[in-house]
Coordinates of N, CA and C and ligand atoms in Angstrom, one line a residue:
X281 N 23.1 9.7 12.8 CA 21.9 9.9 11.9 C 20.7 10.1 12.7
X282 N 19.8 11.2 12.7 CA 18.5 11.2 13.0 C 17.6 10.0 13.1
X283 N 16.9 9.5 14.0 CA 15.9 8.8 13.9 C 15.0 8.6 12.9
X284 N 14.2 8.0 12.8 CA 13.5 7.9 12.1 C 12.1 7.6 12.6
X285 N 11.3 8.7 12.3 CA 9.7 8.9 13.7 C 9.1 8.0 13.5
X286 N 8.0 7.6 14.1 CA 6.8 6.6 13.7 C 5.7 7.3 14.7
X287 N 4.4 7.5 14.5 CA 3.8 8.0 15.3 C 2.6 6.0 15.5
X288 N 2.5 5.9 16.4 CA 1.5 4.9 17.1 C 0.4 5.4 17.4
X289 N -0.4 4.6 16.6 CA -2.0 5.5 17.1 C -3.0 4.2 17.8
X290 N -2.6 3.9 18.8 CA -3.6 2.5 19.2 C -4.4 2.8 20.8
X291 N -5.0 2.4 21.3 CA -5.4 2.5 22.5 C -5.5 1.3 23.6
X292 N -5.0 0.4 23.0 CA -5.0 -0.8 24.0 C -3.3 -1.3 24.5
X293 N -3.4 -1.2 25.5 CA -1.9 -0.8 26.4 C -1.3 -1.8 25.5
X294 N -1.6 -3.3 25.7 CA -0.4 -4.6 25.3 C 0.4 -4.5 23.8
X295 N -0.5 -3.5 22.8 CA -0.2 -3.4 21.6 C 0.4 -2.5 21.5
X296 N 0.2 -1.2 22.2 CA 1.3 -0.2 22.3 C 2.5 -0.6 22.8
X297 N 2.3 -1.3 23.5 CA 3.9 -2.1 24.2 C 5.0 -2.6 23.5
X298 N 4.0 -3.6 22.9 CA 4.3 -4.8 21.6 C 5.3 -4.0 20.4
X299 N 4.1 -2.9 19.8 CA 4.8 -1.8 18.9 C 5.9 -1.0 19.5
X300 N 5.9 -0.6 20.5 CA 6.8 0.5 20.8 C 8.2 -0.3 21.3
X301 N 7.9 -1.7 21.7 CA 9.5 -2.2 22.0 C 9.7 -3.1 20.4
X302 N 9.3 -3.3 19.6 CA 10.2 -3.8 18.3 C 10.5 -3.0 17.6
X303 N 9.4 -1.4 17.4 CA 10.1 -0.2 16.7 C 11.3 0.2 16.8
X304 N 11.5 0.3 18.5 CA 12.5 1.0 19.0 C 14.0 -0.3 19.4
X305 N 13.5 -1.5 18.9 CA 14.6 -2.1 18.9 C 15.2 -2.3 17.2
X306 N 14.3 -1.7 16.3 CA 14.7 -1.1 15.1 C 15.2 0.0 14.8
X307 N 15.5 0.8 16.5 CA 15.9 2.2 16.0 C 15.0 3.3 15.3
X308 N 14.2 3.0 15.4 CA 12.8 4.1 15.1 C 12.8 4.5 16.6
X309 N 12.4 6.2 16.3 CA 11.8 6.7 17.3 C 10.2 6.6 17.6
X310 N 9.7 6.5 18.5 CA 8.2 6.2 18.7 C 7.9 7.4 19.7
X311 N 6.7 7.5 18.8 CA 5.1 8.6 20.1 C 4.1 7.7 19.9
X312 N 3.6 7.8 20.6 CA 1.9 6.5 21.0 C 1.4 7.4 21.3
X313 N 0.0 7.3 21.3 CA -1.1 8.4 21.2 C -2.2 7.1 21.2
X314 N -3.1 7.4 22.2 CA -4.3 6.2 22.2 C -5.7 7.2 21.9
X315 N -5.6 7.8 21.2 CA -7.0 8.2 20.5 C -6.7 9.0 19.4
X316 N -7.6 9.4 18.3 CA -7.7 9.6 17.6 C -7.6 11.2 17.1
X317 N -8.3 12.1 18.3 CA -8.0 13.4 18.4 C -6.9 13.5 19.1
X318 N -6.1 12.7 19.6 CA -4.7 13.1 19.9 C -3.4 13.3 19.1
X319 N -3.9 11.6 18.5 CA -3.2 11.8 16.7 C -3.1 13.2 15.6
X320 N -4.4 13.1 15.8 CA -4.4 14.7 15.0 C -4.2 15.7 15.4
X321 N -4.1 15.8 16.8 CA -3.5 17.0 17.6 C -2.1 17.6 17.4
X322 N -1.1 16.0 17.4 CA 0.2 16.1 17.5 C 1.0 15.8 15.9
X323 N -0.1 15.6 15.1 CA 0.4 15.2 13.9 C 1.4 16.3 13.0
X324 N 1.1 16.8 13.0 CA 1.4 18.5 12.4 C 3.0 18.6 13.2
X325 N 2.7 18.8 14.4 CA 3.6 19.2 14.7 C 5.5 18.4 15.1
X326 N 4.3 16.8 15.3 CA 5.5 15.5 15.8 C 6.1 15.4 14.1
X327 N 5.1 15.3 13.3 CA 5.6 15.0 11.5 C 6.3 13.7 11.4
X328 N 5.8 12.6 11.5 CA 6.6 11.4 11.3 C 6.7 11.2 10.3
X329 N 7.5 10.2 10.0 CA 7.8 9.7 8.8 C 6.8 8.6 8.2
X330 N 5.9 7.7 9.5 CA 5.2 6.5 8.9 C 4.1 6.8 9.8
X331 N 2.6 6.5 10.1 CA 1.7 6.0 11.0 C 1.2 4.7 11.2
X332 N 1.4 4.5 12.0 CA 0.8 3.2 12.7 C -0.7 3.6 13.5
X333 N -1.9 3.0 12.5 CA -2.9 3.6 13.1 C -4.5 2.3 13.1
X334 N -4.3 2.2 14.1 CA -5.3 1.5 14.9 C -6.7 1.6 14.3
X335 N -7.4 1.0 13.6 CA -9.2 1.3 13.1 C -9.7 1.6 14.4
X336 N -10.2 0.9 15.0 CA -11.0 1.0 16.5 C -10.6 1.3 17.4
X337 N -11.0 2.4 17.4 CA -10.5 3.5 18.6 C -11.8 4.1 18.8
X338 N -11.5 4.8 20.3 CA -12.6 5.2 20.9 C -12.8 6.7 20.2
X339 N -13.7 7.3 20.0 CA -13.8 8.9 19.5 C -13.0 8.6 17.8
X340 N -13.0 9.7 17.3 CA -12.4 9.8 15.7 C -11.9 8.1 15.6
X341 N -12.5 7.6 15.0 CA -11.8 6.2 14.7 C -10.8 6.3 13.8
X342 N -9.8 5.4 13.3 CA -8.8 5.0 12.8 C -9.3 5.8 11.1
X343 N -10.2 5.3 10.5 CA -10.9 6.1 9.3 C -11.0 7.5 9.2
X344 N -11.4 8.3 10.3 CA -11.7 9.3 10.5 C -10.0 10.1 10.4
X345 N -9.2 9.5 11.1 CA -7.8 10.1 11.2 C -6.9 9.8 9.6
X346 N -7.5 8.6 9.4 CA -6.5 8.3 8.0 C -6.8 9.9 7.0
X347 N -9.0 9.6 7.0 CA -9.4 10.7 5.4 C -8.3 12.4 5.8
X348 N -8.0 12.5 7.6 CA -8.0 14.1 7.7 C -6.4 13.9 7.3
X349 N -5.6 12.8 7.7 CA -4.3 13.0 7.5 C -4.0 13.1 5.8
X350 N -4.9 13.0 5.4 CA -4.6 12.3 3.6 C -5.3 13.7 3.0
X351 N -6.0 14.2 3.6 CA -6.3 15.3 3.1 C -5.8 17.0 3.1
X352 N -4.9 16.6 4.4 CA -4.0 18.3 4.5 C -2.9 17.6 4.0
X353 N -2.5 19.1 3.4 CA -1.4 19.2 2.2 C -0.3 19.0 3.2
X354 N -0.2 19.1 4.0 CA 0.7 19.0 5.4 C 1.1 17.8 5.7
X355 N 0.1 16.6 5.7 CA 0.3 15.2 5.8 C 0.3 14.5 5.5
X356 N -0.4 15.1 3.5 CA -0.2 13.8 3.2 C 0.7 12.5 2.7
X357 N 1.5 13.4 2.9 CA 2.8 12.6 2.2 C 3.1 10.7 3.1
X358 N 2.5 11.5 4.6 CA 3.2 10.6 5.2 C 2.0 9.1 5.4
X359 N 2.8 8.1 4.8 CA 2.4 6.3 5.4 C 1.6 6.3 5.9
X360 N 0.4 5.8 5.6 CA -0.2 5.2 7.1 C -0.2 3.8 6.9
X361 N 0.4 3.2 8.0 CA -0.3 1.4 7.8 C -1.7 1.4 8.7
X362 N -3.0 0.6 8.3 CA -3.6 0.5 9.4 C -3.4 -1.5 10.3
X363 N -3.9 -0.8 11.9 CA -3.9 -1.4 12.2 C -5.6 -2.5 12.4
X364 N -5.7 -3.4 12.0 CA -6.7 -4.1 11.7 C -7.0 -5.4 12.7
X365 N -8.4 -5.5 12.6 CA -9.3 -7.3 12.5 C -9.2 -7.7 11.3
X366 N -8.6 -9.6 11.4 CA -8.7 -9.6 10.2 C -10.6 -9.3 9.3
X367 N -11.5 -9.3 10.6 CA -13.2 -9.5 10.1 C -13.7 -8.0 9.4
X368 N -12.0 -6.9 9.6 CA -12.5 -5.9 9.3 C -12.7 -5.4 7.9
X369 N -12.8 -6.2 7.0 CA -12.6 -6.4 5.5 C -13.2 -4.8 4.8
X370 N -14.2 -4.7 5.4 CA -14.9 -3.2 4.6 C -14.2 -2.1 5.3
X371 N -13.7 -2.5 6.4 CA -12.5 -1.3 6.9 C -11.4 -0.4 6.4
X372 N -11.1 -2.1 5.8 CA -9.6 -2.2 5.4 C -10.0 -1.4 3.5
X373 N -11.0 -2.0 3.2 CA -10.8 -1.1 1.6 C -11.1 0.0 1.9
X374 N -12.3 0.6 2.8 CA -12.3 1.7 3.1 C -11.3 2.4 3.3
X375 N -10.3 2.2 3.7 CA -9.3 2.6 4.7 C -8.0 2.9 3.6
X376 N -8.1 1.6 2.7 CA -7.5 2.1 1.0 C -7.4 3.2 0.6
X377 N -8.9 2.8 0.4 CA -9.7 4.1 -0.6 C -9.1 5.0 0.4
X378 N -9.1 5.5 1.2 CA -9.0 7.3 1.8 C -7.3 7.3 1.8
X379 N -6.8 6.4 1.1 CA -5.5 6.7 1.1 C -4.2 6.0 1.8
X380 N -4.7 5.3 2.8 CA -3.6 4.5 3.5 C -3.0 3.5 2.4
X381 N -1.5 3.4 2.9 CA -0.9 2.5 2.1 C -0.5 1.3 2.3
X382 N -1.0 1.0 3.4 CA -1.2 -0.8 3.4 C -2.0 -1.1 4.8
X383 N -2.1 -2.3 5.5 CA -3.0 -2.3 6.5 C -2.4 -4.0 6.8
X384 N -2.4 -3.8 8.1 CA -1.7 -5.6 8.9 C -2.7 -5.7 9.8
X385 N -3.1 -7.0 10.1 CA -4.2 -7.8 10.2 C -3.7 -8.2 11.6
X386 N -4.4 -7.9 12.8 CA -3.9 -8.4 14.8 C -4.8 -9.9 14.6
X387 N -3.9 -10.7 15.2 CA -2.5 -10.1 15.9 C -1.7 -10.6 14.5
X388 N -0.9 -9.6 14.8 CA 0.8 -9.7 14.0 C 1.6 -10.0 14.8
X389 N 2.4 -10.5 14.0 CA 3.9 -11.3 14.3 C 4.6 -9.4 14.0
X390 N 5.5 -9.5 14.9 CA 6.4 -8.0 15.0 C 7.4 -8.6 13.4
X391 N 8.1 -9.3 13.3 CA 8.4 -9.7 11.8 C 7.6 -9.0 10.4
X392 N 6.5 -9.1 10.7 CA 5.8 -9.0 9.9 C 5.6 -7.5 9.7
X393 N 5.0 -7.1 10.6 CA 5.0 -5.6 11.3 C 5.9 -4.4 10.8
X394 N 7.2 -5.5 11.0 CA 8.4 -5.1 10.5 C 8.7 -4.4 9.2
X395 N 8.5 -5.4 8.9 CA 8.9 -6.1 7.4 C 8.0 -4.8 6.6
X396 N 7.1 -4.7 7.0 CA 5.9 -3.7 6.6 C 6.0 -2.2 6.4
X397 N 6.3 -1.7 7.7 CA 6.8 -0.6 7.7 C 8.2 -0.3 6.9
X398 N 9.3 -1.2 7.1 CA 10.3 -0.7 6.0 C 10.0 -1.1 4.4
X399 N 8.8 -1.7 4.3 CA 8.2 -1.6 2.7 C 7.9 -0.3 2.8
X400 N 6.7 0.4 3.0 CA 6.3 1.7 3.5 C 7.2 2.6 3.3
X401 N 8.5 2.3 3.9 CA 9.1 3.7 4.0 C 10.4 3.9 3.0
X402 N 10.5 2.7 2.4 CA 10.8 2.4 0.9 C 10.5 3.3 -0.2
X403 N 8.8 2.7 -0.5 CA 8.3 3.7 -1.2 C 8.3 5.0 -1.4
X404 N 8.3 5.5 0.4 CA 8.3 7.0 0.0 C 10.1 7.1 -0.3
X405 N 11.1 6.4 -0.5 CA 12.2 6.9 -0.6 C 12.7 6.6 -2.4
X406 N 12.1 5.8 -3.0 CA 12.0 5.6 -3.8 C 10.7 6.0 -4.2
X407 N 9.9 7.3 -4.9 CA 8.7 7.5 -5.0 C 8.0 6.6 -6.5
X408 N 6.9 6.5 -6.2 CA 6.5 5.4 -7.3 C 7.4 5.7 -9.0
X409 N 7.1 4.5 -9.4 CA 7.9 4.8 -10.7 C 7.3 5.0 -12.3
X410 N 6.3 4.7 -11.8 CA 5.0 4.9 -12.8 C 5.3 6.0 -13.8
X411 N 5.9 6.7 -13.3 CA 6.4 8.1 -14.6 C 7.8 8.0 -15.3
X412 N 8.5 6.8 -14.9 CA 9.5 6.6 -15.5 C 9.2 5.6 -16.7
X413 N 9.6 5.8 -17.5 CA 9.7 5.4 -19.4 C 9.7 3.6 -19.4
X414 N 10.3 3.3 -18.4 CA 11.0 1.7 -18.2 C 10.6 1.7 -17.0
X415 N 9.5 0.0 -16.6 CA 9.5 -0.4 -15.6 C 9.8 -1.7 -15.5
X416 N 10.9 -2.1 -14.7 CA 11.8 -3.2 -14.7 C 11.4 -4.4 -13.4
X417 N 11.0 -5.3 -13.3 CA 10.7 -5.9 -12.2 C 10.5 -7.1 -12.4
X418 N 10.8 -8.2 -11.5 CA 10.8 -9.4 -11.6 C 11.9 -9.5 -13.4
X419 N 11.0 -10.6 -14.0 CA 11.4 -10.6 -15.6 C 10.3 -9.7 -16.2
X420 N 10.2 -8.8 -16.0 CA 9.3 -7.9 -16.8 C 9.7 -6.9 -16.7
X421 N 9.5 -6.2 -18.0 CA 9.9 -5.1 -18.6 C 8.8 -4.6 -19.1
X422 N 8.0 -3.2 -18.4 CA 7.4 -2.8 -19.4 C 7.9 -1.5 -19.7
X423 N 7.9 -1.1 -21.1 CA 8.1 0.2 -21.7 C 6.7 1.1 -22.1
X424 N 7.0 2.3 -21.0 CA 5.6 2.7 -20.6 C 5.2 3.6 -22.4
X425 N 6.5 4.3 -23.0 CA 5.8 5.1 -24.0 C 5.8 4.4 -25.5
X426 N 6.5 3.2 -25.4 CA 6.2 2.5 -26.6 C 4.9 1.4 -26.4
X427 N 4.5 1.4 -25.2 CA 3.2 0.3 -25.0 C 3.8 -0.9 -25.0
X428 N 5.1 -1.2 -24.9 CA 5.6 -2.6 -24.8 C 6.0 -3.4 -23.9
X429 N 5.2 -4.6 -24.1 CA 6.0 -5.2 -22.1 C 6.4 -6.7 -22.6
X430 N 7.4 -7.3 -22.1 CA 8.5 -8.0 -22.3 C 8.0 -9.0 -21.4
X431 N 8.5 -10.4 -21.2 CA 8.2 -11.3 -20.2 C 9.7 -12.1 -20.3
X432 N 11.0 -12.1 -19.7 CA 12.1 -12.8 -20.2 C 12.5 -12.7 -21.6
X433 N 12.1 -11.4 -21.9 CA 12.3 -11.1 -23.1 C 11.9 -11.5 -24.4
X434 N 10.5 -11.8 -24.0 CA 9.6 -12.4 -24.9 C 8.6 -11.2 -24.8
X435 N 8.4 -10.7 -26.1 CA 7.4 -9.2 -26.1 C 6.0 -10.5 -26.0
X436 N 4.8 -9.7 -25.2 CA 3.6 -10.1 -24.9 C 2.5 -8.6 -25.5
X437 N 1.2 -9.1 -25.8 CA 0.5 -7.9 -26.3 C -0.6 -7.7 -25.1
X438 N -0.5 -6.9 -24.7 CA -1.7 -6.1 -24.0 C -2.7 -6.0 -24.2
X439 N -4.4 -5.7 -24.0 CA -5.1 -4.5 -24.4 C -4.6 -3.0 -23.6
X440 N -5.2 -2.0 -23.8 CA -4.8 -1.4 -23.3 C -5.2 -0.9 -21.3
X441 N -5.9 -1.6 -21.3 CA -6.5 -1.8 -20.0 C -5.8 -2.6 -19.6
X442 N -5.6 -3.7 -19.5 CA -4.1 -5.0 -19.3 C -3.4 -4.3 -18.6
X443 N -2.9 -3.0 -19.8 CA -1.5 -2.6 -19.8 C -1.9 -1.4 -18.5
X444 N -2.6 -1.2 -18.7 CA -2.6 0.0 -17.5 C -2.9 0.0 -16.2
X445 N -3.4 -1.2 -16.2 CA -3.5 -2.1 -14.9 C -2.0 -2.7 -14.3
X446 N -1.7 -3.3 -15.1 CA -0.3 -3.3 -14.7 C 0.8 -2.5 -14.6
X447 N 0.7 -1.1 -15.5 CA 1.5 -0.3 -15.0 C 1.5 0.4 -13.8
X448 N 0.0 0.9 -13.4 CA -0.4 0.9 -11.9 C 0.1 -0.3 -10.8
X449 N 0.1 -1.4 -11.3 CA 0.5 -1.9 -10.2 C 2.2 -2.1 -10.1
X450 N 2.6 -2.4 -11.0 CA 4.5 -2.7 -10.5 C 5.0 -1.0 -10.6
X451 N 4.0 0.2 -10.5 CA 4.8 1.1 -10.6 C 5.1 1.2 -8.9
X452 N 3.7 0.6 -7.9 CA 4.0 0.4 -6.8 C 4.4 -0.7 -6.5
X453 N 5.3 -1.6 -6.3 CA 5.0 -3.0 -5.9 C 4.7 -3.4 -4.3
X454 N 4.0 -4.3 -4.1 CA 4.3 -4.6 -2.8 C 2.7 -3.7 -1.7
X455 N 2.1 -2.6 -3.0 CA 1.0 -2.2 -2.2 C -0.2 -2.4 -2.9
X456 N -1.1 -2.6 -1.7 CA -2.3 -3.4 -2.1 C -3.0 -2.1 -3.0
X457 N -4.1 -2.5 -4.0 CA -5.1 -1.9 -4.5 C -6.2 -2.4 -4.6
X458 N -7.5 -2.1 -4.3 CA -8.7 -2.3 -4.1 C -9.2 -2.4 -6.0
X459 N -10.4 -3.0 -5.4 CA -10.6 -2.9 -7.0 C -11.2 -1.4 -7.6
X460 N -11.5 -0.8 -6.4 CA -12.2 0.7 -7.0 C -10.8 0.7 -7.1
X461 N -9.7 1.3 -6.9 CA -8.9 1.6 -6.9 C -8.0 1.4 -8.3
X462 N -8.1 0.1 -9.1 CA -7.9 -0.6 -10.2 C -8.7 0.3 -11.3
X463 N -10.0 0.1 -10.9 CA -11.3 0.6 -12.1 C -11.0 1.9 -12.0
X464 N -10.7 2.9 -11.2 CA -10.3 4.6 -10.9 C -9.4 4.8 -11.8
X465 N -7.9 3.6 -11.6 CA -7.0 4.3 -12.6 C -7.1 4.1 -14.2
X466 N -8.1 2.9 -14.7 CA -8.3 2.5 -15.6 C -9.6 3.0 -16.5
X467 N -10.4 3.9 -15.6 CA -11.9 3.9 -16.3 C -11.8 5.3 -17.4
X468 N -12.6 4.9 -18.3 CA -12.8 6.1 -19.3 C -12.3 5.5 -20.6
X469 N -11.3 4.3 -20.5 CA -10.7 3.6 -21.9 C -11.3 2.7 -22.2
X470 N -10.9 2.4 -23.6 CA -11.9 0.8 -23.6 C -13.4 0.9 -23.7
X471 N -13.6 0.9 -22.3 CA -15.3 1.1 -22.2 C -15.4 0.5 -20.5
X472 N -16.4 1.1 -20.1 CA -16.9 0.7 -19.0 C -16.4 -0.4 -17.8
X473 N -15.8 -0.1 -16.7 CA -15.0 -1.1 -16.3 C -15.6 -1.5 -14.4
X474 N -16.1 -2.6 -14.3 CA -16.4 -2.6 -13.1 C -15.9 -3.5 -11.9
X475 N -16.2 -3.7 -11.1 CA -15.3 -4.4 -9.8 C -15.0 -6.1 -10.8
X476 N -16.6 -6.5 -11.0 CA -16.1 -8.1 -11.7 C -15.3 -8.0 -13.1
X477 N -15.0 -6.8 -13.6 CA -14.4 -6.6 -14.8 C -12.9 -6.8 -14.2
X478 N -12.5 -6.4 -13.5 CA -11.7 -6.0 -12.9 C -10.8 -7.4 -12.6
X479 N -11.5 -8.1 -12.1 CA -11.6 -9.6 -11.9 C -10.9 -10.4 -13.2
X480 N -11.9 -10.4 -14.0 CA -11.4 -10.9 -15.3 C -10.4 -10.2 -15.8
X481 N -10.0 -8.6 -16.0 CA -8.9 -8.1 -16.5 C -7.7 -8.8 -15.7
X482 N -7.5 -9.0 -14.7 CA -6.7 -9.7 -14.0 C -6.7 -11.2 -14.4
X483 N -7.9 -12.0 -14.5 CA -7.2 -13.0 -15.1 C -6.6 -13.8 -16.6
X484 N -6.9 -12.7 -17.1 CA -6.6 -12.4 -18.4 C -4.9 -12.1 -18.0
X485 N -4.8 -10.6 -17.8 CA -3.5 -10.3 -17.0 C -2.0 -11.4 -16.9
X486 N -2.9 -12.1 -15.9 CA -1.9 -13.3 -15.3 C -1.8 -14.5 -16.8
X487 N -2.7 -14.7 -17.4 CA -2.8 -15.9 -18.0 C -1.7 -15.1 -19.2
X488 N -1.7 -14.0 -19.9 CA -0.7 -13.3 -20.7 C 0.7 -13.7 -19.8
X489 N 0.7 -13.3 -18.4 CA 2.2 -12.9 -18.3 C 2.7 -14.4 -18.1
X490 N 1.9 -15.6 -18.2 CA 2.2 -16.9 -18.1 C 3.2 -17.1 -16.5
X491 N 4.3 -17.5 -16.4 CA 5.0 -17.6 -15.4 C 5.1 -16.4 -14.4
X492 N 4.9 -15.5 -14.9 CA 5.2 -14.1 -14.4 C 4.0 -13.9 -13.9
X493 N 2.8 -14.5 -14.2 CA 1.8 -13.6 -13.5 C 1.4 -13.8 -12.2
X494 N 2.2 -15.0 -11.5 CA 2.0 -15.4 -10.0 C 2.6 -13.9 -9.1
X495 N 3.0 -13.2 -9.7 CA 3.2 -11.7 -9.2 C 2.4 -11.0 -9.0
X496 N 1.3 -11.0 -9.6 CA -0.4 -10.2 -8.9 C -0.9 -11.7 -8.1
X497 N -0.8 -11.1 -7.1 CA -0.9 -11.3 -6.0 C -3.1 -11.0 -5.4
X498 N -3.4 -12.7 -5.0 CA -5.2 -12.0 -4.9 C -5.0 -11.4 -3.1
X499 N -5.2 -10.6 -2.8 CA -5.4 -10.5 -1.3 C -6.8 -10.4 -0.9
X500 N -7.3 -11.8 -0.3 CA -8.7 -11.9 -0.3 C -9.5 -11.1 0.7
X501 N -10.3 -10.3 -0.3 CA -11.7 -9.6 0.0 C -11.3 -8.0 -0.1
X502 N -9.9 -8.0 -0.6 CA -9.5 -6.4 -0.4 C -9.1 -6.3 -1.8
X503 N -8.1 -6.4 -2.9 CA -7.9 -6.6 -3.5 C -6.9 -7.1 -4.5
X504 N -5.5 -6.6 -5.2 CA -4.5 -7.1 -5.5 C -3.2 -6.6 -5.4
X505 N -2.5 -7.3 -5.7 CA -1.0 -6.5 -5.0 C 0.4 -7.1 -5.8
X506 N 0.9 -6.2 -6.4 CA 2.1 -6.9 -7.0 C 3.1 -6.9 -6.5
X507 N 3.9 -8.5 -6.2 CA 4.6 -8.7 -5.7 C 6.0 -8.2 -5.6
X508 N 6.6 -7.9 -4.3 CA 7.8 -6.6 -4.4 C 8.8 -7.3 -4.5
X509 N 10.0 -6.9 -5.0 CA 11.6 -7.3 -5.2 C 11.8 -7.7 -3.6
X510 N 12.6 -9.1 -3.8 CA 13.1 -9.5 -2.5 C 14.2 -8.2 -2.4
Ligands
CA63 CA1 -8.5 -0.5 19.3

């Protein structure tokens, strides 16, 4: 069976090292690239499957590589995890927002690292489910065209903002959403919906799904994330 690529976008030796011997003792293939117009140089043509990409980098920073990869029809299919400070908090939503689909905090445990990337490459193998009729997860059921969601098979009532907040999120599980990112998929219904709205729709959310709602998940200062199937 073919490898499976990973392109490394970091510039400091010890962490390219770090990454490139746990990938490759997972049987991923690895390219490292320590800047940012290199990334983009070879991207097109290397075509990985996931990116591992560094914010602070010298030239095109980590941001700058994510918006161009997310924006050609060429790449955007493909993962980016970023690599982060945890102090980088306006990074990391930025870094959301232009499309990345998750971000790990240095230093990381290679466990974790791990663990991350084959979430990542999950999703794209299973593509979100958000368009399927039934979304089944944990003890929750929701039934996306009758508006019905289940909790252990106890029907619970929505608004409809509730409901579409949570269908956005277990259609992805396991990836974070910012709160613009919440209010984007949700705005225009109801009425007006903002970052502290967003907040309260959530805790509303949780207090409905009673036992089940320890599944939204707060990821502090970025936003929320529902928790994926072991
Ligand atoms: Ca760096």
């Amino acid at each position: 069976m073919e490898k499976i690529k990973i392109l490394v976008v970091e510039d400091e030796v010890p962490i390219q090292e770090l990454l490139q011997f746990n990938l490759k003792r997972k049987n991923y293939r690895v390219k490292v690239v320590d800047s940012g117009e290199a990334a983009l140089e070879v991207v097109e043509s290397y075509m990985p499957k996931l990116i591992l990409l560094d914010v602070m980098l010298p030239g095109a920073d980590g941001l700058e590589v994510c918006k161009r990869v997310k924006s050609s029809r060429q790449t955007k299919h493909i993962p980016i995890i970023m690599l982060t400070a945890l102090s980088e908090e306006a990074d990391i939503v930025a870094g959301l927002e232009l499309g990345a689909d998750d971000y790990v905090t240095k230093p990381f445990s290679p466990c974790v690292l791990l663990a991350r990337v084959k979430a990542a490459l999950r999703r794209i193998q299973q593509p979100e489910n958000s368009d399927d009729s039934i979304i089944s997860i944990h003890t929750i059921m929701i039934d996306i065209f009758r508006h019905k969601v289940t909790v252990d098979e106890q029907e619970i009532t929505l608004t409809s903002t509730e409901f579409k907040v949570l269908q956005l999120m277990t259609g992805q599980p396991g990836r974070v959403f910012t709160r613009y990112q919440i209010v984007d998929a949700v705005r225009g219904e109801d009425y007006p919906v903002t970052d502290r709205s967003v907040d309260v729709q959530i805790v509303g959310l949780r207090k409905k799904l009673g036992d089940a709602g320890r599944f939204i998940e707060t990821v502090r200062g970025i936003g929320y994330r529902f928790k994926e199937m072991e």
